[in-house]
Short mmCIF file of C-alpha atoms in Angstrom, two decimals:
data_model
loop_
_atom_site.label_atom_id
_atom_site.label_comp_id
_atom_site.label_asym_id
_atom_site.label_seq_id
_atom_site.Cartn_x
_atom_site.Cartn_y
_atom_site.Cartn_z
CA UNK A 1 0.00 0.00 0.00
CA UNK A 2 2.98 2.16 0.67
CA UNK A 3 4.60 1.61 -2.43
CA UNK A 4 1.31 2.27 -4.89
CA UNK A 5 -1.02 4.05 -2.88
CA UNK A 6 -3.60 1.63 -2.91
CA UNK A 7 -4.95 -1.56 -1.27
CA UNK A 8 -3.36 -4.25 -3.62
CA UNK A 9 -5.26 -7.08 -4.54
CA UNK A 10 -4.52 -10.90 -2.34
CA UNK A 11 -5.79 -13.89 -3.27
CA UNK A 12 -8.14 -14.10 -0.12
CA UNK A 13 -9.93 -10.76 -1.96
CA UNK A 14 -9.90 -11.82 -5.46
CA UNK A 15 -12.06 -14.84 -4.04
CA UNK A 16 -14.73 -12.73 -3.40
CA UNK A 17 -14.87 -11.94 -7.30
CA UNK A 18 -17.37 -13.62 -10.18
CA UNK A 19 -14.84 -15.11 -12.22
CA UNK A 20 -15.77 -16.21 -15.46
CA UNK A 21 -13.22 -18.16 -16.88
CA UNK A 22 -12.52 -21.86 -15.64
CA UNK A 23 -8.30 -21.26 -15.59
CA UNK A 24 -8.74 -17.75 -13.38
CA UNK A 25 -10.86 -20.41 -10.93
CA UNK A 26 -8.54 -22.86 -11.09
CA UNK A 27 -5.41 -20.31 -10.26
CA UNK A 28 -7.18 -18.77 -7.62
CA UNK A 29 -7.95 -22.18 -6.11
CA UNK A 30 -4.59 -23.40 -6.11
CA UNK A 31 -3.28 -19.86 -5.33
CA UNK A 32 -5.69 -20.61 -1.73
CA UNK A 33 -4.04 -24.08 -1.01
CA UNK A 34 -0.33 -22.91 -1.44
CA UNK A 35 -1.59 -20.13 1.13
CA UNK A 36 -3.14 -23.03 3.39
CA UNK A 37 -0.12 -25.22 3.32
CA UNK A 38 2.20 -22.18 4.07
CA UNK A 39 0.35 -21.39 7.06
CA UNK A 40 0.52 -24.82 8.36
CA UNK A 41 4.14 -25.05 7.55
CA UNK A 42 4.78 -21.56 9.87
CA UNK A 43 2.78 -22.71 12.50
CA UNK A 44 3.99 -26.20 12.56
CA UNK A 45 7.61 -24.37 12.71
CA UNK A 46 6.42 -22.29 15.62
CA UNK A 47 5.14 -25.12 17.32
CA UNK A 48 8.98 -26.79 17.02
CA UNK A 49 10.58 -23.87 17.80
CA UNK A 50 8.13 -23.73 21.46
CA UNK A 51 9.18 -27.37 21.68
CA UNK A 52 12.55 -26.78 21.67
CA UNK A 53 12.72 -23.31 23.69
CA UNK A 54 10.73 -24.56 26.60
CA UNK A 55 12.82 -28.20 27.19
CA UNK A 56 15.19 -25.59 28.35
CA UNK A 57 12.91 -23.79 31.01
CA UNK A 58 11.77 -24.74 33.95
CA UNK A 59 9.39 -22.95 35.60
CA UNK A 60 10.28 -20.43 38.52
CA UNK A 61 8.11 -18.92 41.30
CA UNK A 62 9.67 -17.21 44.40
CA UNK A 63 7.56 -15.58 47.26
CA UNK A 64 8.27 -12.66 48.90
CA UNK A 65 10.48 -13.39 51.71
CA UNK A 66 12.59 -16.59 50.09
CA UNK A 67 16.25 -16.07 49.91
CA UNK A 68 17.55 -16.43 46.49
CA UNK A 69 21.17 -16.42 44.65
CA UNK A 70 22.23 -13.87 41.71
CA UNK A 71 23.39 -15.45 39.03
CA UNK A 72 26.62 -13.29 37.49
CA UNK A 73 26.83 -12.65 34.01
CA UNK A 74 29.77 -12.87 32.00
CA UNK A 75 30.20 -9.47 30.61
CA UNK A 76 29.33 -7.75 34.13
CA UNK A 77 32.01 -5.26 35.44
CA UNK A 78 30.00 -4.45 38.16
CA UNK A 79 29.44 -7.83 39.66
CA UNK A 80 32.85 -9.97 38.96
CA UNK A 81 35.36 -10.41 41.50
CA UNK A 82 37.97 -11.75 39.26
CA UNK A 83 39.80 -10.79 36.35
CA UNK A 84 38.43 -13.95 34.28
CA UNK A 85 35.16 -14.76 33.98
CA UNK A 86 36.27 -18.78 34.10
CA UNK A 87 37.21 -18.22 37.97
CA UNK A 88 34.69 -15.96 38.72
CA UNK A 89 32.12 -17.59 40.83
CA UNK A 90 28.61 -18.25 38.61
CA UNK A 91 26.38 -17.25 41.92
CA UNK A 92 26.47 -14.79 44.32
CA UNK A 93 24.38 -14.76 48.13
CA UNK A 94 21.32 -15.17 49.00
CA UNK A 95 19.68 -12.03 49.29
CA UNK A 96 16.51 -11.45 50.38
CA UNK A 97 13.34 -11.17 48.18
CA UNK A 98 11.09 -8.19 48.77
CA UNK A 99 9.13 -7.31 46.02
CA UNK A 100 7.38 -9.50 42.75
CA UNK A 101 7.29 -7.13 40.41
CA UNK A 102 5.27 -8.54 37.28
CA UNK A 103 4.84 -12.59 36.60
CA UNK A 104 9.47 -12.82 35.76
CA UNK A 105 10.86 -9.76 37.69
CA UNK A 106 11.74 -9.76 41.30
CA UNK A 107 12.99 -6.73 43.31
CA UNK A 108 16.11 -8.14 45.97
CA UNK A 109 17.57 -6.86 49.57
CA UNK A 110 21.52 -6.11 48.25
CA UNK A 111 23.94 -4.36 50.56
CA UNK A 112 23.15 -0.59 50.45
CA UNK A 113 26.61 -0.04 48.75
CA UNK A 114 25.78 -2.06 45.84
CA UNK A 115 26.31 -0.43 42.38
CA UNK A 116 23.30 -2.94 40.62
CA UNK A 117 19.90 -2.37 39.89
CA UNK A 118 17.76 -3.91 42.69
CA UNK A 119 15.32 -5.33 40.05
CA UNK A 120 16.23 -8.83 38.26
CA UNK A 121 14.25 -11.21 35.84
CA UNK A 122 13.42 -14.44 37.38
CA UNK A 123 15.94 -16.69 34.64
CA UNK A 124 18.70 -14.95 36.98
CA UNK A 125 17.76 -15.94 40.19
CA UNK A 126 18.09 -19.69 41.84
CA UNK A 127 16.42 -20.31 45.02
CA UNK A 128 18.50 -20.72 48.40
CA UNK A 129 17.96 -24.04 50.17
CA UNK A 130 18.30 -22.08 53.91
CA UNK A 131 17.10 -18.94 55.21
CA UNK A 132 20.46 -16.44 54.83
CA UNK A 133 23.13 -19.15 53.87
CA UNK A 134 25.72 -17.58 51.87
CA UNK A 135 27.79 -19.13 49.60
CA UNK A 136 30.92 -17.97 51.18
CA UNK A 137 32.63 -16.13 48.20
CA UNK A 138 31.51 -12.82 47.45
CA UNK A 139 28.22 -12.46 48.73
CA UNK A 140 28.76 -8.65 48.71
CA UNK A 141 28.08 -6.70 45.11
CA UNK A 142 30.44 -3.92 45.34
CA UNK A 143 33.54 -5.44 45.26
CA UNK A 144 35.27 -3.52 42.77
CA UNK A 145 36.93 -0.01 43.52
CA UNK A 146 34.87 2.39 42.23
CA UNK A 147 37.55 4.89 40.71
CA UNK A 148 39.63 2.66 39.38
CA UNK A 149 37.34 -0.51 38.34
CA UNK A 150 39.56 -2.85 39.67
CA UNK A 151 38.82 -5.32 41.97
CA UNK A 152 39.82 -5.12 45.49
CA UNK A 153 40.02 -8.53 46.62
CA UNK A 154 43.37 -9.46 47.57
CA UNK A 155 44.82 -12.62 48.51
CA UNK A 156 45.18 -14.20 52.14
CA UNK A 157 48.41 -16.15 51.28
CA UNK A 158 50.98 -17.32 48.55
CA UNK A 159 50.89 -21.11 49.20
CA UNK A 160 53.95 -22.15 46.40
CA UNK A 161 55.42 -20.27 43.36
CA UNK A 162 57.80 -21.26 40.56
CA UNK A 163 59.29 -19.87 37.63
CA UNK A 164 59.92 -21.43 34.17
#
């Protein structure tokens, strides 16, 4: 319509029509069952693809009050208490739940320091078998100098070194 300026014609409207030859018909009905079988083909494609995406999910409800971990994402500068990702731990708490905000978005108690968003969607979030336990790494979120962006971690004590 954008292109022309006009409605164009689809086969679904040209159905409406009196046709009068026998080969317009006969187009127009064949036109229709391509059009059926490419809307079953979609939709059975959609259908897969649901298959497929939901085998992955599992379905997550928290309650306000249940102590949850934070799940760390890779590219976070914020959150990471290491220089690699690979030794970085993949958790970090359990905080507190105070708030459901929406059906996949929960609102968490983080340490008043914390540079983070409060808010988090539900896929990030893994429920804490006891009240308060922490996972003994890291449990606070602003671990990393502010000026500088470097962590501030240091270690307790050299156990061996050696040289090449």
């Amino acid at each position: 319509m954008l292109m022309y300026g006009f409605e164009p014609r689809s086969p679904i409207a040209v159905e409406t029509w009196t046709i009068k030859f026998q080969k317009v018909a006969d187009f127009l009905h064949d036109m229709q069952e391509m059009l059926r079988i490419a809307r079953e083909n979609v939709q059975s494609a959609q259908d897969r693809d649901r298959h497929y995406a939901n085998m992955k999910r599992s379905p997550r409800d928290f309650q306000v009050g249940d102590w949850v971990y934070l799940k760390i994402l890779k590219d976070s500068s914020v959150m990471r208490t290491g220089k690699h990702y690979k030794l970085s731990p993949r958790y970090r708490g359990s905080f507190k739940i105070l708030k459901k905000i929406g059906s996949l978005a929960y609102q968490l108690e983080l340490p008043k320091k914390s540079q983070v968003h409060l808010v988090f969607h539900v896929s990030r979030l893994k429920k804490s078998l006891r009240e308060g336990e922490h996972l003994g790494y890291g449990d606070q979120l602003d671990l990393l100098d502010e000026s500088s962006g470097v962590s501030r971690l240091e270690p307790e004590k050299i156990l061996d070194t050696r040289t090449k």
